[in-house]
Coordinates of C-alpha atoms (C1' of nucleotides) in Angstrom, one line a residue:
Chain X
X6 CA -23.9 73.6 -4.0
X7 CA -26.1 73.9 -7.3
X8 CA -25.7 73.4 -11.5
X9 CA -23.6 76.7 -12.7
X10 CA -25.9 76.2 -15.4
X11 CA -29.3 77.1 -12.8
X12 CA -28.0 78.7 -10.1
X13 CA -31.1 81.4 -9.8
X14 CA -33.1 78.7 -9.0
X15 CA -33.9 76.6 -6.2
X16 CA -33.7 72.7 -7.5
X17 CA -34.0 69.3 -5.5
X18 CA -30.5 67.9 -6.5
X19 CA -29.5 63.4 -5.2
X20 CA -32.2 60.6 -5.9
X21 CA -35.0 60.8 -7.9
X22 CA -38.6 60.3 -6.4
X23 CA -41.4 58.1 -8.4
X24 CA -43.5 61.2 -8.0
X25 CA -40.7 63.2 -9.8
X26 CA -40.2 60.2 -12.0
X27 CA -43.9 60.0 -13.2
X28 CA -44.0 63.6 -14.2
X29 CA -40.9 64.0 -16.0
X30 CA -42.6 60.2 -18.0
X31 CA -45.2 62.2 -18.5
X32 CA -44.1 65.5 -19.7
X33 CA -41.7 63.0 -22.2
X34 CA -44.4 61.1 -24.0
X35 CA -46.3 64.2 -23.9
X36 CA -44.3 66.8 -25.9
X37 CA -41.2 65.2 -26.5
X38 CA -38.2 67.4 -25.1
X39 CA -36.5 70.1 -27.3
X40 CA -34.9 72.3 -25.0
X41 CA -34.0 71.1 -21.9
X42 CA -33.7 74.0 -19.9
X43 CA -37.8 74.4 -20.2
X44 CA -39.0 71.0 -19.2
X45 CA -38.4 71.0 -15.6
X46 CA -40.9 74.7 -15.7
X47 CA -44.1 72.8 -17.8
X48 CA -43.5 70.0 -15.8
X49 CA -43.5 71.1 -12.8
X50 CA -40.4 69.9 -11.0
X51 CA -37.9 71.5 -9.1
X52 CA -35.1 70.3 -10.1
X53 CA -32.8 71.6 -13.5
X54 CA -33.2 70.3 -17.3
X55 CA -29.9 68.3 -17.3
X56 CA -31.0 67.0 -14.2
X57 CA -34.4 66.0 -16.1
X58 CA -32.1 65.1 -19.0
X59 CA -29.8 62.8 -16.7
X60 CA -32.4 61.1 -15.6
X61 CA -34.4 60.7 -18.9
X62 CA -31.3 59.4 -20.7
X63 CA -30.0 57.2 -17.6
X64 CA -33.7 55.7 -16.3
X65 CA -36.4 56.1 -17.8
X66 CA -36.4 56.4 -21.8
X67 CA -38.8 54.0 -22.7
X68 CA -35.9 52.3 -24.6
X69 CA -33.9 51.0 -22.2
X70 CA -32.9 47.8 -21.9
X71 CA -32.5 47.6 -18.0
X72 CA -30.5 43.9 -15.7
X73 CA -26.9 42.6 -16.0
X74 CA -25.3 42.5 -19.1
X75 CA -25.0 39.5 -21.2
X76 CA -22.0 37.8 -22.4
X77 CA -21.6 39.2 -25.6
X78 CA -23.1 42.7 -24.5
X79 CA -19.1 42.1 -22.1
X80 CA -17.0 41.1 -25.2
X81 CA -18.7 43.9 -27.2
X82 CA -17.4 46.6 -24.3
X83 CA -14.2 45.4 -24.2
X84 CA -14.0 44.7 -27.5
X85 CA -14.8 47.8 -29.2
X86 CA -12.8 49.6 -25.4
X87 CA -9.8 47.9 -26.3
X88 CA -10.1 50.7 -29.8
X89 CA -12.4 53.5 -28.7
X90 CA -10.9 53.4 -24.9
X91 CA -13.1 55.2 -22.2
X92 CA -14.7 56.6 -24.8
X93 CA -18.6 55.7 -23.5
X94 CA -21.1 57.5 -26.1
X95 CA -19.9 56.0 -28.8
X96 CA -19.9 52.2 -26.7
X97 CA -23.0 52.7 -25.5
X98 CA -23.8 53.0 -29.4
X99 CA -23.0 49.1 -30.2
X100 CA -24.5 48.6 -27.2
X101 CA -29.0 48.8 -27.9
X102 CA -30.5 50.7 -25.0
X103 CA -27.7 50.8 -22.7
X104 CA -26.6 54.0 -22.2
X105 CA -23.0 55.0 -21.2
X106 CA -23.8 55.8 -18.1
X107 CA -24.9 52.6 -17.8
X108 CA -21.8 50.5 -19.3
X109 CA -18.8 52.8 -17.6
X110 CA -20.4 52.5 -14.5
X111 CA -19.8 48.3 -15.5
X112 CA -16.8 49.0 -17.2
X113 CA -15.3 50.5 -13.6
X114 CA -17.2 47.8 -11.5
X115 CA -16.8 44.7 -13.2
X116 CA -14.4 44.4 -17.0
X117 CA -12.3 46.5 -15.5
X118 CA -11.4 44.4 -12.4
X119 CA -11.9 41.0 -14.3
X120 CA -8.7 42.9 -17.0
X121 CA -6.8 42.9 -13.3
X122 CA -7.3 39.8 -12.5
X123 CA -6.0 38.6 -16.1
X124 CA -2.6 39.9 -15.6
X125 CA -4.5 43.1 -18.3
X126 CA -3.9 47.1 -18.4
X127 CA -7.7 47.4 -18.7
X128 CA -6.7 51.0 -20.5
X129 CA -3.7 49.6 -22.5
X130 CA -5.9 45.8 -22.9
X131 CA -1.9 44.6 -23.1
X132 CA -0.9 42.8 -20.7
X133 CA 0.8 44.2 -17.8
X134 CA 4.4 45.2 -16.6
X135 CA 4.3 42.4 -13.5
X136 CA 2.3 40.0 -15.4
X137 CA 4.5 40.5 -18.4
X138 CA 7.8 39.8 -16.7
X139 CA 6.1 36.4 -15.2
X140 CA 6.0 35.2 -19.0
X141 CA 8.9 35.9 -19.9
X142 CA 10.0 33.1 -16.7
X143 CA 7.6 31.5 -18.1
X144 CA 6.0 31.0 -14.4
X145 CA 2.9 32.7 -15.6
X146 CA -0.3 32.6 -13.4
X147 CA -2.6 30.9 -15.8
X148 CA 0.3 29.3 -18.1
X149 CA -2.3 27.6 -20.7
X150 CA -4.5 31.2 -21.1
X151 CA -1.5 34.0 -21.7
X152 CA -0.4 35.3 -25.2
X153 CA 3.5 34.2 -24.4
X154 CA 1.8 30.3 -24.1
X155 CA -1.0 30.8 -27.3
X156 CA 2.8 31.8 -29.3
X157 CA 4.8 28.8 -28.4
X158 CA 1.7 26.9 -29.0
X159 CA 1.3 27.6 -32.5
X160 CA 4.7 27.9 -33.2
X161 CA 4.3 23.3 -32.3
X162 CA 6.0 24.1 -28.7
X163 CA 9.0 25.3 -30.5
X164 CA 11.0 27.8 -28.6
X165 CA 11.3 31.1 -29.7
X166 CA 14.3 34.3 -28.6
X167 CA 11.2 37.1 -28.0
X168 CA 7.8 37.3 -27.5
X169 CA 5.7 39.0 -29.2
X170 CA 3.6 41.3 -26.7
X171 CA 1.1 42.6 -29.4
X172 CA -0.9 42.8 -29.4
X173 CA -3.7 43.8 -27.8
X174 CA -5.5 41.2 -29.6
X175 CA -4.8 38.4 -27.7
X176 CA -4.4 40.5 -25.2
X177 CA -8.5 41.2 -24.8
X178 CA -8.7 37.8 -26.9
X179 CA -7.3 36.3 -23.4
X180 CA -9.9 38.6 -21.2
X181 CA -12.1 37.9 -23.4
X182 CA -12.4 34.1 -22.8
X183 CA -10.7 33.5 -19.5
X184 CA -12.8 31.9 -17.5
X185 CA -14.3 30.5 -20.2
X186 CA -17.7 28.6 -19.6
X187 CA -18.4 25.8 -21.8
X188 CA -21.3 26.8 -23.9
X189 CA -19.4 30.1 -23.6
X190 CA -19.7 32.2 -27.0
X191 CA -16.3 32.1 -29.5
X192 CA -14.5 34.8 -29.1
X193 CA -15.3 37.6 -31.0
X194 CA -12.6 39.9 -32.9
X195 CA -15.8 42.5 -33.7
X196 CA -16.4 44.7 -36.4
X197 CA -18.7 47.5 -36.8
X198 CA -20.2 48.4 -40.0
X199 CA -21.1 45.7 -42.4
X200 CA -24.6 47.0 -43.6
X201 CA -26.1 43.5 -43.6
X202 CA -26.0 43.8 -40.4
X203 CA -24.0 40.2 -39.7
X204 CA -22.4 39.2 -37.4
X205 CA -19.5 37.0 -40.0
X206 CA -18.0 33.8 -38.4
X207 CA -15.4 31.9 -40.6
X208 CA -17.7 28.7 -40.4
X209 CA -21.0 30.5 -39.4
X210 CA -23.2 33.6 -39.8
X211 CA -25.2 35.2 -36.7
X212 CA -27.9 37.4 -36.6
X213 CA -25.9 41.1 -34.9
X214 CA -27.5 43.2 -32.7
X215 CA -28.9 46.0 -35.7
X216 CA -27.2 49.1 -35.0
X217 CA -29.3 51.7 -35.4
X218 CA -26.5 54.5 -36.7
X219 CA -25.4 51.8 -39.3
X220 CA -27.9 50.3 -40.4
X221 CA -26.2 46.4 -39.5
X222 CA -23.3 45.8 -37.9
X223 CA -21.5 42.7 -38.4
X224 CA -19.3 41.2 -35.3
X225 CA -16.6 39.2 -37.2
X226 CA -15.5 36.2 -34.8
X227 CA -13.5 33.6 -34.8
X228 CA -14.5 30.3 -33.5
X229 CA -11.2 29.1 -31.6
X230 CA -7.8 30.6 -30.9
X231 CA -5.9 29.5 -33.0
X232 CA -7.8 27.8 -35.6
X233 CA -9.8 31.5 -36.1
X234 CA -7.0 33.4 -36.8
X235 CA -5.0 31.0 -38.3
X236 CA -7.7 31.2 -41.1
X237 CA -8.1 35.0 -40.3
X238 CA -4.4 35.4 -41.3
X239 CA -5.7 32.6 -44.9
X240 CA -8.7 35.2 -45.2
X241 CA -6.5 39.1 -45.6
X242 CA -3.7 37.0 -47.8
X243 CA -6.0 34.8 -50.0
X244 CA -7.4 38.5 -50.5
X245 CA -4.6 40.3 -51.4
X246 CA -3.5 39.9 -54.8
X247 CA 0.2 40.8 -53.6
X248 CA 2.4 38.3 -53.6
X249 CA 5.4 40.1 -52.0
X250 CA 3.1 39.9 -49.5
X251 CA 2.6 44.8 -49.8
X252 CA -1.4 43.7 -49.2
X253 CA -1.9 46.9 -51.1
X254 CA -5.4 47.1 -50.2
X255 CA -5.8 50.2 -50.8
X256 CA -4.7 50.1 -54.4
X257 CA -8.6 48.2 -54.8
X258 CA -7.6 45.0 -54.5
X259 CA -10.3 41.8 -53.2
X260 CA -9.6 42.1 -50.1
X261 CA -10.7 45.4 -49.8
X262 CA -13.7 45.3 -52.7
X263 CA -14.8 42.0 -51.9
X264 CA -14.4 41.8 -48.3
X265 CA -15.6 44.3 -47.3
X266 CA -14.7 47.0 -45.5
X267 CA -16.4 45.1 -42.5
X268 CA -12.9 42.2 -42.5
X269 CA -10.9 45.3 -43.1
X270 CA -11.0 47.2 -40.3
X271 CA -11.9 43.2 -37.8
X272 CA -8.4 44.1 -35.6
X273 CA -5.8 43.7 -37.9
X274 CA -3.5 42.6 -34.8
X275 CA -5.7 39.5 -35.5
X276 CA -3.8 39.2 -39.2
X277 CA -0.8 40.8 -38.2
X278 CA -1.1 38.0 -35.2
X279 CA -1.4 35.4 -36.6
X280 CA 0.9 35.9 -39.1
X281 CA 3.4 37.2 -37.2
X282 CA 3.7 34.4 -34.6
X283 CA 2.8 31.6 -37.0
X284 CA 4.9 32.6 -40.2
X285 CA 4.7 30.4 -41.6
X286 CA 2.1 27.6 -40.8
X287 CA -0.8 28.3 -42.8
X288 CA -1.2 29.7 -45.8
X289 CA -1.5 33.6 -45.2
X290 CA 1.1 32.4 -43.8
X291 CA 3.9 32.0 -46.0
X292 CA 3.9 34.9 -48.1
X293 CA 3.5 37.3 -45.1
X294 CA 7.2 35.4 -44.4
X295 CA 9.1 35.9 -48.0
X296 CA 9.4 39.5 -45.8
X297 CA 11.2 39.1 -42.1
X298 CA 10.3 40.2 -39.1
X299 CA 10.7 43.6 -38.4
X300 CA 11.4 43.8 -34.8
X301 CA 12.0 46.7 -32.7
X302 CA 11.9 47.5 -29.1
X303 CA 9.2 49.3 -27.8
X304 CA 10.1 52.0 -25.2
X305 CA 7.2 50.5 -21.6
X306 CA 8.1 46.6 -22.5
X307 CA 10.1 44.9 -20.6
X308 CA 13.6 44.2 -21.6
X309 CA 13.8 41.2 -22.9
X310 CA 10.5 41.3 -25.0
X311 CA 10.0 42.5 -28.6
X312 CA 7.2 43.9 -31.2
X313 CA 6.6 40.6 -33.8
X314 CA 5.8 43.6 -36.0
X315 CA 5.4 42.5 -39.6
X316 CA 6.1 44.7 -42.6
X317 CA 3.8 43.1 -44.7
X318 CA 0.4 43.8 -42.6
X319 CA 1.4 47.6 -41.1
X320 CA 1.8 49.2 -44.4
X321 CA -1.0 48.8 -46.1
X322 CA -1.4 51.4 -48.5
X323 CA 1.7 51.7 -49.4
X324 CA 2.5 53.9 -47.0
X325 CA 6.2 54.1 -46.0
X326 CA 6.6 52.3 -42.6
X327 CA 5.8 54.3 -39.6
X328 CA 8.8 54.4 -37.4
X329 CA 7.3 54.9 -34.3
X330 CA 2.9 54.5 -33.9
X331 CA 2.3 56.7 -31.4
X332 CA -1.2 56.4 -30.3
X333 CA -2.3 54.2 -33.9
X334 CA -0.8 51.9 -31.3
X335 CA 0.6 49.2 -33.5
X336 CA -1.2 48.9 -36.3
X337 CA -1.4 51.2 -39.8
X338 CA -4.3 50.4 -41.9
X339 CA -4.3 52.8 -44.0
X340 CA -5.5 49.1 -45.7
X341 CA -8.7 49.5 -44.4
X342 CA -9.8 52.9 -46.5
X343 CA -9.4 50.2 -49.4
X344 CA -11.2 52.1 -52.5
X345 CA -14.5 49.6 -51.4
X346 CA -14.4 50.9 -48.1
X347 CA -17.4 53.0 -47.4
X348 CA -19.2 50.0 -46.0
X349 CA -18.7 50.0 -42.2
X350 CA -18.9 52.3 -39.4
X351 CA -17.2 55.5 -40.2
X352 CA -18.5 57.4 -36.4
X353 CA -16.2 54.3 -35.9
X354 CA -13.4 54.5 -37.9
X355 CA -13.0 58.4 -37.1
X356 CA -13.3 57.8 -33.7
X357 CA -10.6 55.6 -33.1
X358 CA -8.2 58.1 -35.2
X359 CA -6.6 56.1 -37.7
X360 CA -5.6 58.0 -41.1
X361 CA -4.5 57.1 -43.7
X362 CA -1.7 56.7 -45.7
X363 CA -3.0 57.8 -49.4
X364 CA -3.4 54.8 -51.5
X365 CA -0.5 55.5 -53.4
X366 CA 1.6 56.2 -50.6
X367 CA 1.2 59.9 -51.2
X368 CA 0.9 60.5 -47.8
X369 CA -2.6 62.1 -48.6
X370 CA -4.2 63.1 -44.9
X371 CA -6.8 62.0 -43.1
X372 CA -8.7 59.0 -44.3
X373 CA -12.0 60.4 -42.8
X374 CA -11.6 62.4 -45.4
X375 CA -10.8 60.9 -48.4
X376 CA -14.0 59.1 -48.1
X377 CA -16.1 61.1 -46.9
X378 CA -14.2 62.5 -50.7
X379 CA -14.5 59.4 -52.3
X380 CA -18.3 59.0 -50.9
Chain C
dA2 C1' -28.1 41.4 16.3
dA3 C1' -25.0 45.2 15.7
dC4 C1' -21.0 47.0 13.3
dA5 C1' -17.8 48.1 9.3
dG6 C1' -16.3 48.1 4.5
dG7 C1' -17.0 47.3 -0.1
dG8 C1' -19.7 47.4 -4.2
dG9 C1' -23.3 49.1 -7.7
dC10 C1' -25.4 51.9 -9.6
dA11 C1' -27.9 57.2 -10.1
dA12 C1' -27.1 61.5 -9.6
dC13 C1' -23.7 64.9 -10.6
dC14 C1' -19.6 68.8 -11.8
dG15 C1' -17.4 70.8 -15.3
dC16 C1' -15.2 70.3 -19.9
dT17 C1' -15.9 70.4 -24.0
dT18 C1' -18.5 70.1 -28.9
dG19 C1' -21.8 72.8 -31.6
dC20 C1' -25.4 75.8 -32.9
dC21 C1' -27.7 80.0 -33.9
dG22 C1' -28.3 84.8 -33.5
Chain Q
dT16 C1' -16.1 86.4 -36.3
dC17 C1' -17.5 86.2 -31.8
dG18 C1' -20.5 85.3 -27.2
dG19 C1' -24.2 83.2 -25.7
dC20 C1' -26.2 78.8 -25.0
dA21 C1' -28.2 74.1 -25.1
dA22 C1' -26.7 69.6 -25.6
dG23 C1' -23.4 66.0 -24.9
dC24 C1' -19.4 63.6 -23.2
dG25 C1' -16.0 61.2 -19.3
dG26 C1' -14.6 61.8 -14.1
dT27 C1' -15.9 61.6 -9.5
dT28 C1' -18.6 61.7 -5.9
dG29 C1' -22.0 59.9 -2.5
dC30 C1' -25.6 57.1 -1.0
dC31 C1' -27.6 52.4 -0.4
dC32 C1' -26.9 48.0 0.5
dC33 C1' -25.2 44.1 0.5
dT34 C1' -21.8 40.5 3.2
dG35 C1' -18.2 39.2 5.8
dT36 C1' -16.9 39.2 10.9

DNA sequence: AACAGGGGCAACCGCTTGCCG
DNA sequence: TCGGCAAGCGGTTGCCCCTGT
């Protein structure tokens, strides 16, 4: 069976020979590929255009980076996948020199298994049910690295009436950090879109990948699991003008305008998580602590598991709290789209399907539309 | 040394999207 | 507005190689 697109021709299939590669490279180098369907004919190949295109994109392109993925790349994949899901092409855009196919294969053959081994659902990055249950029962396989354990740690060891299952953040965080080689770079909360092209850590800046499609790119990192999260929370709060913890960034406060959209888009769960977990333990938490946590059971969670969800952080933009987050996982990032929030990766944000309820709580609709309008 | 099983990766398939007449 | 075509994209397949028995 041939390709439906070229069933009229007799085309070769299967692995490419070095001769075929050479022909294709020569032709593309000399003439480009304005029309893939014409490429095989002109290049003297018994292949269909689609096959030529794939071969070029996935293997022959000169800017491809071959070889194993670095830890940095792996972390990026995990973080972006947590946000985007199986959108390999989008993920690959954040890994210069890597193709969607390569990222996809690496995910399926390596990362997926690592996450599962960590007791994490590779689709949601949340704890798998079995793992959650065992955590609640206190007999998890690796208590030193699971979110629940961290929760207890960060809470000074105080017992709590519920287990916060979040968030994607600690789950992914956990996956990234374990097993942690001593020299390993800090776990990251990755944010894309800072035109400054820097990795923004709370204690240092490191060069980031030069994302070509947004002029820069940023990875926000937090030095260490606990201190970093606390600091993240503090940054969020210090930037907010609201002492009532409404965090109405859409109103154009210092958070959205000053720290920049990169920080805004920093996985909101970081702030939420730290805030929910540590309310009262850090500067940021103190503000939020003025509002009680909203605890609500969530479908699909194991019995006894409750999602800690500080309304203060969840409801940016002054919009009403959504009854359920549906595809939003647990984020309402309307706060991300402040008046100054134009610097971050629109494509990424759009692809995330993040919506805004409007700066004044008016339910004005899609944040991207709003952004494009503003710009 | 031979074989079986599993993993990794390149390539394919088919659906979706975007463009153009 | 509609249909055709090309490109993009994600899921799946199948081959090859490595490892364990």
